[in-house]
Coordinates of C-alpha atoms in Angstrom, one line a residue:
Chain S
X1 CA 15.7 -4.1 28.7
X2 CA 17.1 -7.5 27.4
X3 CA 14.6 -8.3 25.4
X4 CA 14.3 -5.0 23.5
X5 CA 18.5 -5.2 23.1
X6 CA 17.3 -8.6 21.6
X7 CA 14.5 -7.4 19.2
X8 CA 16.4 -4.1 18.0
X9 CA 19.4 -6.5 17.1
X10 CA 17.5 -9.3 15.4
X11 CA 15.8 -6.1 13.4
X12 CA 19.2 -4.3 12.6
X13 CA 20.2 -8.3 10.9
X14 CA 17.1 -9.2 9.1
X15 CA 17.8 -6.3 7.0
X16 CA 21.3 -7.6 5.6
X17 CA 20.4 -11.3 6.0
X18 CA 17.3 -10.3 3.5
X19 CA 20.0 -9.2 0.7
X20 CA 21.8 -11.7 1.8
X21 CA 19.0 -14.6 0.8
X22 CA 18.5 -12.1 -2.3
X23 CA 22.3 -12.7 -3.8
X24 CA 22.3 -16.5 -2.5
X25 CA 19.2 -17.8 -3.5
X26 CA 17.9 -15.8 -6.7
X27 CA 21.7 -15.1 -7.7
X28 CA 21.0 -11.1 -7.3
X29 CA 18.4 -11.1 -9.5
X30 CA 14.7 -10.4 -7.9
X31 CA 15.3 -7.5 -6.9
X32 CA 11.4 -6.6 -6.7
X33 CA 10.9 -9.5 -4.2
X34 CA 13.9 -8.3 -2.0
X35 CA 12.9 -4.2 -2.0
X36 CA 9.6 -5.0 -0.7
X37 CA 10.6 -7.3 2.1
X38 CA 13.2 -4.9 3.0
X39 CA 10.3 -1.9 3.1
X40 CA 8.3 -4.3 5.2
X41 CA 11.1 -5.3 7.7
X42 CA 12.1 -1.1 7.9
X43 CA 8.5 -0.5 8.8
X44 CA 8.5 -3.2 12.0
X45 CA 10.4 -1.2 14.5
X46 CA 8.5 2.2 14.3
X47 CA 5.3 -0.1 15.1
X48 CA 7.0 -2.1 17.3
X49 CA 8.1 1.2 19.4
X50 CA 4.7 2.3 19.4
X51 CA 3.2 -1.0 20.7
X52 CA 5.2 -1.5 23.4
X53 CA 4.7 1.6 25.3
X54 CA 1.5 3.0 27.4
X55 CA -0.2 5.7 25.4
X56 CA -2.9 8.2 26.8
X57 CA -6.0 7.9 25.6
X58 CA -6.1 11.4 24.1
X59 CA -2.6 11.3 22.4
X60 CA -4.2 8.4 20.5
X61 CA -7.3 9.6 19.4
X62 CA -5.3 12.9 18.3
X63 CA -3.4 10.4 16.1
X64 CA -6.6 9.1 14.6
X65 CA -7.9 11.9 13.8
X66 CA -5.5 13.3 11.9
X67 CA -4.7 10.4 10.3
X68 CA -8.6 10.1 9.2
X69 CA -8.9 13.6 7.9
X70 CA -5.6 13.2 5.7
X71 CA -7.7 10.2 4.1
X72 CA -10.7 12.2 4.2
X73 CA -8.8 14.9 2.5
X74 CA -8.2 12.9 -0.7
X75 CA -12.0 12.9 -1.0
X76 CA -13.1 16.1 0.0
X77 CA -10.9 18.1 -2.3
X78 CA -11.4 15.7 -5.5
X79 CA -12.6 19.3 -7.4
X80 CA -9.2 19.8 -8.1
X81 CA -7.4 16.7 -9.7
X82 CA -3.4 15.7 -7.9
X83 CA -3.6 18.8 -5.6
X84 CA -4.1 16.7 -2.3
X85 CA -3.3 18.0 1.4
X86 CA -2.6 14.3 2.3
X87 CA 1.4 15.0 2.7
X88 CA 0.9 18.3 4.5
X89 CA -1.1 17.4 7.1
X90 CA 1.2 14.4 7.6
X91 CA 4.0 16.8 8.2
X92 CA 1.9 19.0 10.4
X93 CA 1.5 15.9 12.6
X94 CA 5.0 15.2 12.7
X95 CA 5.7 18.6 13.9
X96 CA 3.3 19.2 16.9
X97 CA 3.2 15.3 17.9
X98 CA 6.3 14.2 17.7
X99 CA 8.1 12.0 14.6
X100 CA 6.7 8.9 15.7
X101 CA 2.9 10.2 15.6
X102 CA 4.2 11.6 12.2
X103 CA 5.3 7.9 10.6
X104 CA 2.3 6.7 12.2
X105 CA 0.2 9.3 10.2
X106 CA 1.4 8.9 7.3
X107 CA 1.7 4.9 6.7
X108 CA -1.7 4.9 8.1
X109 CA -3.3 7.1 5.8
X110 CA -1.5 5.5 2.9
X111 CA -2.8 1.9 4.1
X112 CA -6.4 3.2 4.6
X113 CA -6.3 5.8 1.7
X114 CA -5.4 2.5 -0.6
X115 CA -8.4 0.9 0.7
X116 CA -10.7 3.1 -1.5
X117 CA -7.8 3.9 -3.9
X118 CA -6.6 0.4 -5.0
X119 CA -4.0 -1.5 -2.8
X120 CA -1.2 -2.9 -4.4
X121 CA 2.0 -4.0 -4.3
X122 CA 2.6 -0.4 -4.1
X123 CA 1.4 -0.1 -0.7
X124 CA 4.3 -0.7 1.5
X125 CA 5.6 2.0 -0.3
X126 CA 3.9 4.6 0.1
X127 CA 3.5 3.6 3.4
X128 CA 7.2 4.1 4.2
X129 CA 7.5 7.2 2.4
X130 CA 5.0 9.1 3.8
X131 CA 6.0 7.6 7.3
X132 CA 9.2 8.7 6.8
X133 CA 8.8 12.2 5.8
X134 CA 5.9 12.7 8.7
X135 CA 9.1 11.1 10.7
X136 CA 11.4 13.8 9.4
X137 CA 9.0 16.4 9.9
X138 CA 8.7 15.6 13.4
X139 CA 12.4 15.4 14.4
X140 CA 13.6 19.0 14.7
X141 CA 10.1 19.7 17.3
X142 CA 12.2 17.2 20.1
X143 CA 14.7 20.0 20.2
X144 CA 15.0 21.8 23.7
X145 CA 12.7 24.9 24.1
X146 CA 11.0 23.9 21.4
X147 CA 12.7 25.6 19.0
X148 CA 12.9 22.9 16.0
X149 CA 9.0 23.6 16.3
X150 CA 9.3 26.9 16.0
X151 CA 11.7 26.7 13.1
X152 CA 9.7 24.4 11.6
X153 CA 6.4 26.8 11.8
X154 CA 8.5 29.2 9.5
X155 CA 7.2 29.5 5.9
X156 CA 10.6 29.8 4.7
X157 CA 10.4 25.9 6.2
X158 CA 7.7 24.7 5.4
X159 CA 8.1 26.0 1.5
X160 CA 11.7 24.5 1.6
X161 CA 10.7 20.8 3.4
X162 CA 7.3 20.8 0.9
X163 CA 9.0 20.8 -1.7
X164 CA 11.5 18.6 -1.3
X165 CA 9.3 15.7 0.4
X166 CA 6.8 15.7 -2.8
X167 CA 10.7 15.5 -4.4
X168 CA 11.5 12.1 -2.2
X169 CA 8.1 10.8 -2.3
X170 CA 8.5 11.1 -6.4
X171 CA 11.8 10.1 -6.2
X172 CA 11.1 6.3 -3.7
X173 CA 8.0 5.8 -5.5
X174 CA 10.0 5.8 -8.9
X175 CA 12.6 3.1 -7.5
X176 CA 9.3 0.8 -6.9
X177 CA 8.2 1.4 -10.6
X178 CA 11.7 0.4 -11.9
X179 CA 12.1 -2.5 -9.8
X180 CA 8.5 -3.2 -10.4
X181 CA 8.8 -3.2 -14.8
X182 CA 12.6 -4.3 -14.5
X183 CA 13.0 -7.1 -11.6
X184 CA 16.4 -5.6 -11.5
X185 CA 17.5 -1.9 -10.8
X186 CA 19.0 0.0 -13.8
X187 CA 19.9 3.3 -13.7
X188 CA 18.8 4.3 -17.3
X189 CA 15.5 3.1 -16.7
X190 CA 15.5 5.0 -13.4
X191 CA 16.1 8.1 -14.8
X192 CA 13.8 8.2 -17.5
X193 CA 11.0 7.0 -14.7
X194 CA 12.1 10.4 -13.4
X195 CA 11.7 12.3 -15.8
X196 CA 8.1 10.9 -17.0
X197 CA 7.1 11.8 -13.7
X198 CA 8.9 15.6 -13.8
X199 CA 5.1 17.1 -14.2
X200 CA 3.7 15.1 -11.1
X201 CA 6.6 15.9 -8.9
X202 CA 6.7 19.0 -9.2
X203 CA 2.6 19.3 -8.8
X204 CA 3.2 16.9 -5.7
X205 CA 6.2 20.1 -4.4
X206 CA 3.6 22.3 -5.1
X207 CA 0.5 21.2 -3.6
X208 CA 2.6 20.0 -0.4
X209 CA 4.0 23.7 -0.3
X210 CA 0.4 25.8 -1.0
X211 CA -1.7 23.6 1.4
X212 CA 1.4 23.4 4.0
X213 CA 0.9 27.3 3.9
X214 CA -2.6 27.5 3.7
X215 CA -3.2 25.4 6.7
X216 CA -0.1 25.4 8.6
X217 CA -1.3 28.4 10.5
X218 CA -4.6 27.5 11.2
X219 CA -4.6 23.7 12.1
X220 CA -1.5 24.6 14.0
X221 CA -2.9 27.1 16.4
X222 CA -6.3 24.7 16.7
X223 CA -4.0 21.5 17.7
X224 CA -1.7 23.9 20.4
X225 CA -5.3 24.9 21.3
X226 CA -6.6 21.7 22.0
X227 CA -3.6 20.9 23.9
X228 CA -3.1 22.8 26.0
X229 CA -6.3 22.6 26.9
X230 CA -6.8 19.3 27.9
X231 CA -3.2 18.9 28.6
X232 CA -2.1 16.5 25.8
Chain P
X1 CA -21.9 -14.8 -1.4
X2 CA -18.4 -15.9 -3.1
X3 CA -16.5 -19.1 -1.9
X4 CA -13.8 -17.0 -0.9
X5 CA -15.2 -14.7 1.1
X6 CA -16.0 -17.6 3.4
X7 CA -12.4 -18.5 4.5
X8 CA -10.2 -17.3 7.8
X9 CA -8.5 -13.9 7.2
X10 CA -5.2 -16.0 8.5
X11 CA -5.9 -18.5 5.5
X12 CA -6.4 -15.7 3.0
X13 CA -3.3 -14.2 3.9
X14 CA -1.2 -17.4 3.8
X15 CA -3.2 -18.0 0.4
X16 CA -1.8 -14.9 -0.6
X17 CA 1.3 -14.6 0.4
X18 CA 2.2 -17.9 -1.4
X19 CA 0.9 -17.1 -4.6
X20 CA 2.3 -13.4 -4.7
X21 CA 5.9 -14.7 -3.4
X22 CA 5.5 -17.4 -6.7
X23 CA 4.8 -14.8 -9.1
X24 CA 7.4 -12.8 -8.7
X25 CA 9.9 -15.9 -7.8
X26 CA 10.8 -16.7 -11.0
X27 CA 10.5 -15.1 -14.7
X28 CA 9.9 -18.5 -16.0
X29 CA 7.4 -18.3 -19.0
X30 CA 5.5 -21.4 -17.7
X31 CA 4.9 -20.2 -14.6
X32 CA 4.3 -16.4 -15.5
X33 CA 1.5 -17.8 -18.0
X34 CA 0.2 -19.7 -15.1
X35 CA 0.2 -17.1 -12.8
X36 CA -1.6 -14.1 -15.4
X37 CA -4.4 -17.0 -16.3
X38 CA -4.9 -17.9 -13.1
X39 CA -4.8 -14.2 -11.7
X40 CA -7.1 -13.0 -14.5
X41 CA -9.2 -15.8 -14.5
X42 CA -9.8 -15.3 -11.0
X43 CA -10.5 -11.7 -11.0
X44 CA -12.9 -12.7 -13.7
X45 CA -14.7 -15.0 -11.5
X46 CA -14.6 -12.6 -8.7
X47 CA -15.5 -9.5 -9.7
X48 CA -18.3 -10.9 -12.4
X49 CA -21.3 -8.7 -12.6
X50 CA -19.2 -6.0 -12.3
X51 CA -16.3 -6.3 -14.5
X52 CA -15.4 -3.1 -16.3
X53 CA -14.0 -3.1 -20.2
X54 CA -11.5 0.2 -19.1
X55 CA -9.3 -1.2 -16.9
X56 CA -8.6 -4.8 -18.8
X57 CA -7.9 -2.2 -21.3
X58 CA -5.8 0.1 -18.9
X59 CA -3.7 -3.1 -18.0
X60 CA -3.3 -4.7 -21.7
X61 CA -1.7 -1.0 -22.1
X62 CA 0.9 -1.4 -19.2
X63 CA 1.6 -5.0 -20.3
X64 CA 2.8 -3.5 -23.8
X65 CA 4.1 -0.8 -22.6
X66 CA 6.8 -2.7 -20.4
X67 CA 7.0 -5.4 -23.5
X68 CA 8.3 -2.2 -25.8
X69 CA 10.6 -0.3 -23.3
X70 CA 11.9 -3.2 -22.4
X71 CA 14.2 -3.6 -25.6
X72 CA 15.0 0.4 -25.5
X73 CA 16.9 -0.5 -22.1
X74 CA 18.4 -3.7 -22.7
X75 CA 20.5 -4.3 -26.0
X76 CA 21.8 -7.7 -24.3
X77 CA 20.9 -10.9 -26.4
X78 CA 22.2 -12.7 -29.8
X79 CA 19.4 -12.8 -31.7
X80 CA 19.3 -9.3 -33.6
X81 CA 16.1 -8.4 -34.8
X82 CA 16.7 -4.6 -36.4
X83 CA 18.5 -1.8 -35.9
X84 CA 16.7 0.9 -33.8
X85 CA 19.3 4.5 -34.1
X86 CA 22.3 2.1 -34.4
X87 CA 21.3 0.2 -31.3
X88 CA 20.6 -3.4 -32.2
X89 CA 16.9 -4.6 -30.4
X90 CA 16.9 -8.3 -29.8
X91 CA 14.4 -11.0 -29.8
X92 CA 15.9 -11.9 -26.3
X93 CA 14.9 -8.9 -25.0
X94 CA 11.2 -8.3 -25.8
X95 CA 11.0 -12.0 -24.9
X96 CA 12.1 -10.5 -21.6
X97 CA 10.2 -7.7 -21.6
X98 CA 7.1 -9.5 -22.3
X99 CA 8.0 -11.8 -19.3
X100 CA 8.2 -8.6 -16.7
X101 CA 4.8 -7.6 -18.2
X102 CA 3.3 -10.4 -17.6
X103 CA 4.9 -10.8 -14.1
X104 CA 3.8 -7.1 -13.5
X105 CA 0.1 -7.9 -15.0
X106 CA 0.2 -11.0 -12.8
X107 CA 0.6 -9.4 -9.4
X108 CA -1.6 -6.5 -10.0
X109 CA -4.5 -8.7 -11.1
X110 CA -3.8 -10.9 -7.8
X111 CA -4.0 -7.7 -5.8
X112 CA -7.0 -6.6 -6.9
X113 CA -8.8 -9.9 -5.9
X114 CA -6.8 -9.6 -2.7
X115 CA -9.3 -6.3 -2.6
X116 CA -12.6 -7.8 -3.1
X117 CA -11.7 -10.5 -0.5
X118 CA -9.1 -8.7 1.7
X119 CA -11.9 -6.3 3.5
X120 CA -10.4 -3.9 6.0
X121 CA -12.4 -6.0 9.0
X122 CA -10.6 -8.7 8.2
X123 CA -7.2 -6.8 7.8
X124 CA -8.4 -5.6 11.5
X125 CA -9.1 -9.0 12.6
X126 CA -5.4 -9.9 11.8
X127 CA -4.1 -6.1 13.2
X128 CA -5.6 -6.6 15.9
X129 CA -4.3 -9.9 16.8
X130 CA -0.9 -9.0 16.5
X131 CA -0.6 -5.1 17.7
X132 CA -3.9 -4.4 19.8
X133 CA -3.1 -0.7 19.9
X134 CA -2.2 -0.7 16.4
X135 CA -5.2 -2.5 16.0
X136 CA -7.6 -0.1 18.0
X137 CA -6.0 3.0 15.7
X138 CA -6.8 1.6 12.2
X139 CA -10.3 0.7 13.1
X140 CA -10.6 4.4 14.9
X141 CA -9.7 5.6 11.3
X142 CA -11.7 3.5 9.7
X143 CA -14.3 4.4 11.5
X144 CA -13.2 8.6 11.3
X145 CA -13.2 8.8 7.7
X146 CA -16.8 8.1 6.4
X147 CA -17.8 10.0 9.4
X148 CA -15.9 13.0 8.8
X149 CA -16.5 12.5 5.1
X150 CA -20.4 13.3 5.7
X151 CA -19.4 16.2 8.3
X152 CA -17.6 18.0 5.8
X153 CA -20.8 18.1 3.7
X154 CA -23.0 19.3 6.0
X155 CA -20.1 21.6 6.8
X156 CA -19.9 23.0 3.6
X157 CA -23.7 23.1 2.9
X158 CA -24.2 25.6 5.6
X159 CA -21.1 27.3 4.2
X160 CA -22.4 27.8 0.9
X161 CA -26.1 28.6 2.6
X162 CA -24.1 31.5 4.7
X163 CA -23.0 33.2 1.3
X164 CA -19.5 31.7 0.9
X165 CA -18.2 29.8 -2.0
X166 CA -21.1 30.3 -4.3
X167 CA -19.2 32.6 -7.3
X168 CA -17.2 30.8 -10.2
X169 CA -13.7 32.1 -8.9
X170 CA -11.4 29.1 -8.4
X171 CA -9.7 30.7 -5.5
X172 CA -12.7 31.5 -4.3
X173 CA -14.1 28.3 -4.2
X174 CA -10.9 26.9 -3.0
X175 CA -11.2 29.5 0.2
X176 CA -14.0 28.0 1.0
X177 CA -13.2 24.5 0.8
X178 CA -10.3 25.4 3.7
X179 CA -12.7 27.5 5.7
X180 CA -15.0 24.4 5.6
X181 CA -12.0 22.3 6.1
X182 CA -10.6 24.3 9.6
X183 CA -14.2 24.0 10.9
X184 CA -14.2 20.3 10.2
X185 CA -10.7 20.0 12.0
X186 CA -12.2 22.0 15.5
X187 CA -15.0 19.2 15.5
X188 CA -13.4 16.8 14.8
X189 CA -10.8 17.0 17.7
X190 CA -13.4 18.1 20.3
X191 CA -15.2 15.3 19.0
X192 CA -12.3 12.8 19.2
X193 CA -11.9 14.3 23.4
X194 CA -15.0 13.0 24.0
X195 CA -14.5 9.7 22.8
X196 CA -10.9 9.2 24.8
X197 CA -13.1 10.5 27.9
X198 CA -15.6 8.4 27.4
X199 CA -13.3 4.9 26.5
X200 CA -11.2 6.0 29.7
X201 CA -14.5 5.9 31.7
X202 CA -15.4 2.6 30.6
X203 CA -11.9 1.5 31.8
X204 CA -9.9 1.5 28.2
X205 CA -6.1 0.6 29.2
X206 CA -7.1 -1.6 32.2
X207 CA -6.1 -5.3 31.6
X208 CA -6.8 -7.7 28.7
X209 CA -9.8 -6.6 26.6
X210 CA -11.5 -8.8 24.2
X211 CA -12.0 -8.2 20.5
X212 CA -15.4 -9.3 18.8
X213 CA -15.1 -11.2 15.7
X214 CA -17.0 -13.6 13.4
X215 CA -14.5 -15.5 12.2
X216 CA -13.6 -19.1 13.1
X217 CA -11.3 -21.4 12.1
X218 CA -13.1 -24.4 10.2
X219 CA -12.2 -27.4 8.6
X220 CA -11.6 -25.9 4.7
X221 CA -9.4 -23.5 6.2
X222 CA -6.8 -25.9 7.6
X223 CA -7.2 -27.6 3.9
X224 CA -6.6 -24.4 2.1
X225 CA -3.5 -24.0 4.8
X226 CA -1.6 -27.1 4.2
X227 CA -2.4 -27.4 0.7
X228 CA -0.3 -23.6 -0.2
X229 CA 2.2 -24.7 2.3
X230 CA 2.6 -28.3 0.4
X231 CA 2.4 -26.6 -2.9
X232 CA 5.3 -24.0 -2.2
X233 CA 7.1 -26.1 -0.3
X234 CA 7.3 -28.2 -3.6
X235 CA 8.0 -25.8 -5.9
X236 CA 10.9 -24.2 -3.8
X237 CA 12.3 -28.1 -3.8
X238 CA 11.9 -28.6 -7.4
X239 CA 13.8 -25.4 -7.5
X240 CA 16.5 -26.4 -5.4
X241 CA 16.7 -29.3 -8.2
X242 CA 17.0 -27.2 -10.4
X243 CA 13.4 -25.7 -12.1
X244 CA 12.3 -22.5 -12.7
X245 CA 16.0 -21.0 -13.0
X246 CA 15.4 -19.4 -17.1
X247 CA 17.6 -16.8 -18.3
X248 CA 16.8 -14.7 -21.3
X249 CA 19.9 -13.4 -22.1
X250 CA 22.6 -14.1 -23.5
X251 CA 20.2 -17.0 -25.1
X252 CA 16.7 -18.1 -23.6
X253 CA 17.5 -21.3 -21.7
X254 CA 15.6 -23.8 -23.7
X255 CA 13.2 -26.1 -22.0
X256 CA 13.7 -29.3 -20.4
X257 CA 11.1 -32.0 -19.0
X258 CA 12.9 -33.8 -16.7
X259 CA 10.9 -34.9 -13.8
X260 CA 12.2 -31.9 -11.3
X261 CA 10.5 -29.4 -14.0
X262 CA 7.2 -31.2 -14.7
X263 CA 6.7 -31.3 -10.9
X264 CA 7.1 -28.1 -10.4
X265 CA 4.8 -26.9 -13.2
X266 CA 2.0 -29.0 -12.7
X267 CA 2.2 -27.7 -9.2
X268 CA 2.8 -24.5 -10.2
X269 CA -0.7 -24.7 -12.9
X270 CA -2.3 -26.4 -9.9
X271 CA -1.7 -24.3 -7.2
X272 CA -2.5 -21.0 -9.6
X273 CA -6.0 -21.9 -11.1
X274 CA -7.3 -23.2 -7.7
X275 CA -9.0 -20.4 -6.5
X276 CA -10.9 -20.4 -10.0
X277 CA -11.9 -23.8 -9.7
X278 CA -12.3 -23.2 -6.2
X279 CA -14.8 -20.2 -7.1
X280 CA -16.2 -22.3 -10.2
X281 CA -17.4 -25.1 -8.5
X282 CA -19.3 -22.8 -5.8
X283 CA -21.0 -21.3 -8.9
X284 CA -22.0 -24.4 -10.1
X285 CA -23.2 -25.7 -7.1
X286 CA -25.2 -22.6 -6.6
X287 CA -27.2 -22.9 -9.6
X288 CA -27.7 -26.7 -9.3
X289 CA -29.3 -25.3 -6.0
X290 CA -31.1 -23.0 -7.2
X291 CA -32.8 -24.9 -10.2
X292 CA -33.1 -27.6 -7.9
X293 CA -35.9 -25.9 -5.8

């Protein structure tokens, strides 16, 4: 119990000592170097957490799967160009696993997806964001009675939280592309990284929202099936 | 066979960390030009029979892209160039902007090497070390996503033979694609059962298990190691003594060569174009070799 007080702690400082080095060393001015230590650092104790304890077998290979058919996903519906499932079936995870087999999801098929898709230094990234919203995603399901899960299963829901994660991962991706072409953060080139990307947002919303309703149902009932019947 | 495709994942790493951390340390033009020559020249080297014209193209665009925007953002500097709608564009700043391009250009061109090298067993090798259960997930997925990649296929073969799928209509089309897709999904999981039965018969979770790899630590790798580690270790002294701070604006610092900043930039050149040499001389060798039989 020590030790994890210990670890969480040293975690919770690296994160201002990081800014910190950023203002002391490079007089607040690599901004691009600092953001993507940061990601890296946010990303540790989620991993960390899911290291350290005893997994069945099962729940893991659940994991996988999922995680390999939201990769598989990029491929297999290449017919139709920026409409990709990938975010959906993150989410999906998220809400019948649990948020931490949704931020494991989704940074995993970001790292693997990149492997055939380019890595870059845009990796962490998209690793965080799409952890974080299969994170999200899986936070109202550890409700009592299971009613976040049920609430989430609503398409009113899963229209509303579509749209806006395509909106976040548009939005966290555009801070990497200013920081990335700027070194420092400015607002005005923010913005107008915002709206260049207005089209692919709101294609990201949309795709998250028609395939989140398109295959909510189904995968749904087929995970809860699988389950319950081998007692996941 | 390429000469770095024979060092220790922890090497390459190191290797890469170094060099990435440099490029974007400092918007120095010395080092930035350093850094794109060495990273293209390297690519170059890497990637040779199968360079492609587009993307050097693709990435000339970026770099002149971000060399253009950059003076629409920033209106610091003192030397006026024109008026652009009553906002003055400066000479500092498309100095500057040229400077982020080539740091951007820089980094990307790195990363792509670092993906011709950096293949996903080694990045499992590494994983694995650290996280074993981490470790044991990525290569599951790795493994999953060819596999279920050639499932859907035959999947959606026997769709189409069934009668499904085969008119023009998009949405047709598209049903299909999920039908094939939820059938994919049932055996994939039922699949994915049998493998968790099967790793928990062969006693998966019981004690220490052992990974099998093919890497081993040799003699260039420890060269390689304390060679980045001297390097950056130099250049972050010779920084501390003052190289590689440059400002563009209000005025570009003007250069000095004083012994702090020669240091630092012949380690900077030295450090950045040894993987081309590195790559260049294996090359060379290769075809002494080879004309020598």
């Amino acid at each position: 119990m020590n030790k994890k007080i210990i670890s969480c702690c040293l975690i919770l400082l690296a994160a201002p000592l990081i800014i910190a080095m950023g203002v002391w060393m490079f007089q607040d001015r690599r901004y691009n170097l600092i953001i993507l230590a940061l990601v890296l650092v946010s990303m540790i104790p989620f991993f960390l957490s899911f290291e350290k304890r005893q997994r069945p077998t099962r729940r893991l290979m659940l994991i996988a799967v999922l995680t390999a058919l939201s990769v598989a996903s990029r491929f297999l519906f290449a017919e139709i160009p920026f409409f990709k499932p990938v975010t959906s079936i993150v989410i999906i995870t998220g809400i019948y696993l649990g948020p931490e087999a949704g931020f494991l999801c989704g940074s995993f098929s970001a790292l693997l997806s990149n492997f055939y898709f380019g890595q870059g230094p845009w990796t962490p990234f998209q690793m965080f964001v799409w952890g974080l919203v299969g994170f999200l995603s899986g936070l109202p399901s550890l409700l009592k009675n299971k009613d976040g899960r049920r609430m989430m299963e609503h398409p009113a829901a899963l229209v509303l939280w579509g749209g806006f994660s395509g909106v976040i991962y548009s939005l966290v991706m555009d801070v990497w592309t200013t920081v990335s072409a700027d070194s420092t953060f400015s607002w005005a080139r923010y913005f107008s990284a915002i709206t260049l990307s207005l089209p692919y947002t709101i294609v990201y919303g949309l795709s998250n929202i028609v395939f989140l309703l398109l295959l909510a149902k189904p995968l749904g009932k087929k995970l809860r099936r699988v389950m319950v019947k081998y007692g996941i | 066979m390429k000469r770095f495709d024979t060092f220790h994942p922890a090497a390459l790493l190191l290797f890469y960390i170094c060099i990435l951390l440099l490029s974007m340390l400092s918007m120095d033009p010395v080092l930035l030009l350093a850094s794109v020559c060495g990273s293209i020249s390297f690519y170059c080297a890497a990637a040779y029979p199968r360079l492609s014209a587009r993307s050097g193209l693709f990435f000339c665009v970026l770099f002149l892209l971000v060399t253009v925007t950059n003076p629409l953002f920033s209106h610091n500097g003192v030397t006026v160039l024109f008026y652009l709608n009553h906002q003055p564009v400066t000479k500092e700043a498309i100095c500057c902007g040229a400077a982020l391009g080539a740091m951007l250009l820089s980094v990307l061109y790195w990363c792509r090497t670092l993906q011709i090298f950096m293949t996903s067993d080694k990045l499992l090798y590494l994983f694995g070390r650290i996280s074993p259960s981490l470790g044991l997930l990525l290569s599951m997925c790795l493994r999953f996503t060819p596999v279920f990649r050639r499932q859907y296929q035959n999947i959606h073969q026997v769709q189409k033979t069934l009668g499904y799928g085969g008119s023009d209509q998009p949405l047709d089309r598209i049903r299909c694609h999920v039908r094939s897709f939820g059938i994919l999904v049932t055996w994939s999981m039922e699949h994915a059962i049998e493998t968790a039965d099967s790793m928990n018969g062969r006693g998966y979770g019981l004690g220490q298990r052992t990974a099998f790899s093919l890497f081993c630590w040799r003699l260039r790798d420890t060269l390689l190691t304390v060679f980045c580690l001297a390097a950056t270790g130099g250049i972050l002294a010779c920084r501390a003594y003052g190289a590689l701070h440059y400002y563009y604006y209000p005025a570009m610092t003007p250069h000095i060569w004083d012994a702090p900043h020669v240091i630092c930039y012949s380690l900077v050149w030295l450090l950045m174009l040894s993987p081309v040499i590195l790559e260049g001389v294996e090359t060379l060798r290769w075809n002494y070799c080879r004309s020598a039989i």
